[in-house]
């Protein structure tokens, strides 16, 4: 499994943008499709909201990647 630490630049990032920013999908459109199909988990639970606000401390999993969201420095 690929482990990624992602540092926020603000209070939150939308789920579809997080997947794209980490190179896990090729486009925002593709991110929205995989989310709506139930392929993404946030804190171990399926997340279907494409623009769910992901905040520091949350963990997002998609396929073989796990993203730990860290607070802004």
Short mmCIF file of N, CA, C and O in Angstrom, two decimals:
data_model
loop_
_atom_site.label_atom_id
_atom_site.label_comp_id
_atom_site.label_asym_id
_atom_site.label_seq_id
_atom_site.Cartn_x
_atom_site.Cartn_y
_atom_site.Cartn_z
N UNK A 1 0.83 -1.19 0.00
CA UNK A 1 0.00 0.00 0.00
C UNK A 1 0.88 1.25 0.00
O UNK A 1 1.88 1.32 0.70
N UNK A 2 0.47 2.22 -0.78
CA UNK A 2 1.18 3.50 -0.88
C UNK A 2 0.66 4.43 0.22
O UNK A 2 -0.54 4.65 0.35
N UNK A 3 1.57 4.99 1.03
CA UNK A 3 1.19 5.92 2.09
C UNK A 3 1.62 7.32 1.70
O UNK A 3 2.79 7.55 1.37
N UNK A 4 0.67 8.25 1.73
CA UNK A 4 0.92 9.62 1.32
C UNK A 4 0.55 10.55 2.48
O UNK A 4 -0.52 10.43 3.05
N UNK A 5 1.45 11.47 2.82
CA UNK A 5 1.14 12.52 3.78
C UNK A 5 0.84 13.77 2.97
O UNK A 5 1.65 14.19 2.14
N UNK A 6 -0.32 14.37 3.19
CA UNK A 6 -0.73 15.56 2.47
C UNK A 6 -0.95 16.70 3.44
O UNK A 6 -1.76 16.59 4.36
N UNK A 7 -0.20 17.78 3.26
CA UNK A 7 -0.32 18.94 4.14
C UNK A 7 -1.32 19.94 3.58
O UNK A 7 -1.17 20.40 2.44
N UNK A 8 -2.32 20.26 4.37
CA UNK A 8 -3.33 21.23 3.96
C UNK A 8 -2.72 22.62 3.83
O UNK A 8 -1.79 22.97 4.54
N UNK A 9 -3.28 23.42 2.95
CA UNK A 9 -2.88 24.82 2.81
C UNK A 9 -3.92 25.73 3.44
O UNK A 9 -3.70 26.91 3.59
N UNK A 10 -5.06 25.18 3.78
CA UNK A 10 -6.15 25.94 4.40
C UNK A 10 -6.84 25.07 5.42
O UNK A 10 -6.25 24.14 5.97
N UNK A 11 -8.11 25.35 5.65
CA UNK A 11 -8.88 24.62 6.65
C UNK A 11 -9.29 23.23 6.17
O UNK A 11 -9.38 22.29 6.95
N UNK A 12 -9.54 23.09 4.85
CA UNK A 12 -9.98 21.81 4.30
C UNK A 12 -9.65 21.76 2.81
O UNK A 12 -9.27 22.74 2.21
N UNK A 13 -9.81 20.54 2.24
CA UNK A 13 -9.73 20.36 0.79
C UNK A 13 -10.89 19.45 0.41
O UNK A 13 -11.25 18.55 1.17
N UNK A 14 -11.48 19.71 -0.74
CA UNK A 14 -12.58 18.88 -1.20
C UNK A 14 -12.02 17.54 -1.67
O UNK A 14 -10.93 17.46 -2.23
N UNK A 15 -12.79 16.49 -1.44
CA UNK A 15 -12.33 15.12 -1.71
C UNK A 15 -11.87 14.92 -3.14
O UNK A 15 -10.80 14.35 -3.38
N UNK A 16 -12.63 15.39 -4.12
CA UNK A 16 -12.23 15.19 -5.51
C UNK A 16 -10.91 15.90 -5.82
O UNK A 16 -10.05 15.36 -6.52
N UNK A 17 -10.71 17.07 -5.24
CA UNK A 17 -9.46 17.82 -5.45
C UNK A 17 -8.27 17.13 -4.78
O UNK A 17 -7.15 17.16 -5.29
N UNK A 18 -8.52 16.49 -3.63
CA UNK A 18 -7.46 15.76 -2.93
C UNK A 18 -6.94 14.60 -3.77
O UNK A 18 -5.73 14.40 -3.89
N UNK A 19 -7.85 13.84 -4.35
CA UNK A 19 -7.43 12.71 -5.19
C UNK A 19 -6.61 13.19 -6.39
O UNK A 19 -5.58 12.60 -6.73
N UNK A 20 -7.06 14.27 -7.02
CA UNK A 20 -6.34 14.80 -8.18
C UNK A 20 -4.99 15.38 -7.77
O UNK A 20 -3.98 15.16 -8.44
N UNK A 21 -4.95 16.11 -6.66
CA UNK A 21 -3.71 16.76 -6.21
C UNK A 21 -2.61 15.73 -5.90
O UNK A 21 -1.43 16.03 -6.02
N UNK A 22 -3.01 14.54 -5.53
CA UNK A 22 -2.03 13.50 -5.20
C UNK A 22 -1.77 12.55 -6.37
O UNK A 22 -1.09 11.54 -6.21
N UNK A 23 -2.32 12.87 -7.54
CA UNK A 23 -2.05 12.08 -8.73
C UNK A 23 -2.69 10.71 -8.75
O UNK A 23 -2.25 9.83 -9.49
N UNK A 24 -3.74 10.52 -7.96
CA UNK A 24 -4.40 9.22 -7.92
C UNK A 24 -5.42 9.05 -9.03
O UNK A 24 -5.83 7.93 -9.34
N UNK A 25 -5.84 10.16 -9.62
CA UNK A 25 -6.72 10.16 -10.78
C UNK A 25 -6.18 11.20 -11.76
O UNK A 25 -5.46 12.12 -11.37
N UNK A 26 -6.53 11.04 -13.03
CA UNK A 26 -5.98 11.91 -14.05
C UNK A 26 -6.73 13.23 -14.20
O UNK A 26 -6.21 14.18 -14.78
N UNK A 27 -7.95 13.29 -13.65
CA UNK A 27 -8.73 14.53 -13.80
C UNK A 27 -9.77 14.63 -12.68
O UNK A 27 -10.08 13.64 -12.02
N UNK A 28 -10.29 15.84 -12.52
CA UNK A 28 -11.35 16.04 -11.54
C UNK A 28 -12.60 15.25 -11.89
O UNK A 28 -13.30 14.74 -11.02
N UNK A 29 -12.87 15.14 -13.19
CA UNK A 29 -14.03 14.36 -13.63
C UNK A 29 -13.91 12.91 -13.24
O UNK A 29 -14.87 12.28 -12.79
N UNK A 30 -12.73 12.36 -13.43
CA UNK A 30 -12.49 10.96 -13.06
C UNK A 30 -12.62 10.78 -11.54
O UNK A 30 -13.16 9.78 -11.07
N UNK A 31 -12.14 11.76 -10.78
CA UNK A 31 -12.25 11.70 -9.32
C UNK A 31 -13.72 11.63 -8.92
O UNK A 31 -14.09 10.82 -8.06
N UNK A 32 -14.54 12.46 -9.53
CA UNK A 32 -15.96 12.48 -9.19
C UNK A 32 -16.64 11.15 -9.52
O UNK A 32 -17.51 10.69 -8.79
N UNK A 33 -16.21 10.51 -10.60
CA UNK A 33 -16.77 9.21 -10.98
C UNK A 33 -16.41 8.14 -9.95
O UNK A 33 -17.28 7.42 -9.47
N UNK A 34 -15.13 8.03 -9.59
CA UNK A 34 -14.73 6.98 -8.65
C UNK A 34 -15.35 7.19 -7.27
O UNK A 34 -15.69 6.23 -6.58
N UNK A 35 -15.55 8.46 -6.89
CA UNK A 35 -16.19 8.74 -5.60
C UNK A 35 -17.66 8.31 -5.66
O UNK A 35 -18.14 7.59 -4.78
N UNK A 36 -18.36 8.72 -6.71
CA UNK A 36 -19.79 8.40 -6.81
C UNK A 36 -20.05 6.90 -6.95
O UNK A 36 -21.11 6.41 -6.60
N UNK A 37 -19.06 6.16 -7.45
CA UNK A 37 -19.20 4.70 -7.58
C UNK A 37 -18.84 3.97 -6.28
O UNK A 37 -18.89 2.74 -6.23
N UNK A 38 -18.46 4.70 -5.24
CA UNK A 38 -18.19 4.09 -3.95
C UNK A 38 -16.81 3.50 -3.77
O UNK A 38 -16.61 2.64 -2.91
N UNK A 39 -15.83 3.96 -4.55
CA UNK A 39 -14.48 3.41 -4.47
C UNK A 39 -13.57 4.13 -3.48
O UNK A 39 -12.40 3.76 -3.35
N UNK A 40 -14.07 5.16 -2.81
CA UNK A 40 -13.23 5.97 -1.92
C UNK A 40 -13.78 5.87 -0.49
O UNK A 40 -14.99 5.94 -0.27
N UNK A 41 -12.85 5.72 0.45
CA UNK A 41 -13.23 5.68 1.86
C UNK A 41 -12.57 6.84 2.60
O UNK A 41 -11.42 7.19 2.31
N UNK A 42 -13.31 7.41 3.54
CA UNK A 42 -12.78 8.45 4.42
C UNK A 42 -12.94 7.94 5.84
O UNK A 42 -14.05 7.60 6.26
N UNK A 43 -11.83 7.86 6.54
CA UNK A 43 -11.82 7.33 7.92
C UNK A 43 -12.50 5.96 7.99
O UNK A 43 -13.25 5.66 8.92
N UNK A 44 -12.25 5.12 6.97
CA UNK A 44 -12.75 3.75 6.98
C UNK A 44 -14.19 3.57 6.53
O UNK A 44 -14.70 2.46 6.53
N UNK A 45 -14.85 4.67 6.13
CA UNK A 45 -16.24 4.58 5.70
C UNK A 45 -16.38 5.09 4.27
O UNK A 45 -15.75 6.07 3.89
N UNK A 46 -17.24 4.41 3.51
CA UNK A 46 -17.47 4.81 2.12
C UNK A 46 -17.98 6.26 2.08
O UNK A 46 -18.85 6.64 2.86
N UNK A 47 -17.40 7.04 1.18
CA UNK A 47 -17.81 8.45 1.03
C UNK A 47 -18.29 8.66 -0.39
O UNK A 47 -17.55 8.41 -1.35
N UNK A 48 -19.54 9.11 -0.55
CA UNK A 48 -20.12 9.31 -1.87
C UNK A 48 -20.25 10.79 -2.24
O UNK A 48 -20.62 11.11 -3.37
N UNK A 49 -19.95 11.68 -1.31
CA UNK A 49 -20.04 13.12 -1.59
C UNK A 49 -18.75 13.57 -2.28
O UNK A 49 -17.68 13.53 -1.68
N UNK A 50 -18.87 13.99 -3.51
CA UNK A 50 -17.69 14.35 -4.31
C UNK A 50 -16.91 15.51 -3.72
O UNK A 50 -15.70 15.57 -3.82
N UNK A 51 -17.62 16.46 -3.12
CA UNK A 51 -16.94 17.63 -2.57
C UNK A 51 -16.94 17.63 -1.04
O UNK A 51 -16.93 18.68 -0.41
N UNK A 52 -16.91 16.44 -0.45
CA UNK A 52 -16.83 16.33 1.01
C UNK A 52 -15.60 17.09 1.47
O UNK A 52 -14.53 17.01 0.86
N UNK A 53 -15.74 17.85 2.55
CA UNK A 53 -14.62 18.63 3.08
C UNK A 53 -13.73 17.73 3.92
O UNK A 53 -14.15 17.20 4.95
N UNK A 54 -12.50 17.57 3.47
CA UNK A 54 -11.54 16.73 4.16
C UNK A 54 -10.63 17.63 4.98
O UNK A 54 -10.03 18.57 4.46
N UNK A 55 -10.55 17.33 6.27
CA UNK A 55 -9.81 18.18 7.20
C UNK A 55 -8.61 17.43 7.79
O UNK A 55 -8.51 16.21 7.67
N UNK A 56 -7.75 18.18 8.45
CA UNK A 56 -6.57 17.59 9.09
C UNK A 56 -6.98 16.47 10.03
O UNK A 56 -7.99 16.58 10.74
N UNK A 57 -6.21 15.39 10.01
CA UNK A 57 -6.48 14.25 10.87
C UNK A 57 -7.27 13.14 10.20
O UNK A 57 -7.31 12.03 10.71
N UNK A 58 -7.87 13.44 9.06
CA UNK A 58 -8.65 12.42 8.36
C UNK A 58 -7.74 11.58 7.46
O UNK A 58 -6.67 12.03 7.04
N UNK A 59 -8.20 10.38 7.18
CA UNK A 59 -7.46 9.45 6.32
C UNK A 59 -8.38 9.05 5.17
O UNK A 59 -9.51 8.62 5.38
N UNK A 60 -7.86 9.19 3.95
CA UNK A 60 -8.62 8.86 2.74
C UNK A 60 -7.94 7.67 2.07
O UNK A 60 -6.72 7.64 1.93
N UNK A 61 -8.74 6.69 1.67
CA UNK A 61 -8.19 5.52 0.99
C UNK A 61 -8.87 5.34 -0.35
O UNK A 61 -10.09 5.41 -0.47
N UNK A 62 -8.04 5.14 -1.37
CA UNK A 62 -8.53 4.86 -2.72
C UNK A 62 -7.59 3.85 -3.35
O UNK A 62 -6.38 4.07 -3.42
N UNK A 63 -8.14 2.75 -3.78
CA UNK A 63 -7.38 1.64 -4.36
C UNK A 63 -6.25 1.26 -3.43
O UNK A 63 -6.47 0.90 -2.29
N UNK A 64 -5.01 1.38 -3.90
CA UNK A 64 -3.84 0.95 -3.13
C UNK A 64 -3.14 2.12 -2.45
O UNK A 64 -1.99 2.02 -2.08
N UNK A 65 -3.84 3.23 -2.28
CA UNK A 65 -3.23 4.42 -1.68
C UNK A 65 -3.99 4.87 -0.45
O UNK A 65 -5.22 4.81 -0.40
N UNK A 66 -3.24 5.32 0.53
CA UNK A 66 -3.82 5.83 1.77
C UNK A 66 -3.22 7.22 2.01
O UNK A 66 -2.00 7.37 2.09
N UNK A 67 -4.09 8.23 2.08
CA UNK A 67 -3.65 9.61 2.27
C UNK A 67 -3.98 10.06 3.68
O UNK A 67 -5.14 10.04 4.08
N UNK A 68 -2.95 10.46 4.42
CA UNK A 68 -3.15 11.03 5.75
C UNK A 68 -3.08 12.54 5.60
O UNK A 68 -2.08 13.08 5.10
N UNK A 69 -4.13 13.23 6.00
CA UNK A 69 -4.21 14.68 5.84
C UNK A 69 -3.66 15.35 7.09
O UNK A 69 -4.13 15.11 8.20
N UNK A 70 -2.63 16.18 6.87
CA UNK A 70 -1.94 16.84 7.97
C UNK A 70 -2.31 18.31 8.03
O UNK A 70 -2.62 18.92 7.01
N UNK A 71 -2.25 18.92 9.22
CA UNK A 71 -2.54 20.36 9.32
C UNK A 71 -1.48 21.18 8.62
O UNK A 71 -0.34 20.74 8.46
N UNK A 72 -1.86 22.39 8.23
CA UNK A 72 -0.91 23.31 7.61
C UNK A 72 0.19 23.64 8.60
O UNK A 72 -0.04 23.75 9.79
N UNK A 73 1.40 23.78 8.08
CA UNK A 73 2.55 24.06 8.95
C UNK A 73 2.56 25.50 9.42
O UNK A 73 2.06 26.38 8.81
#
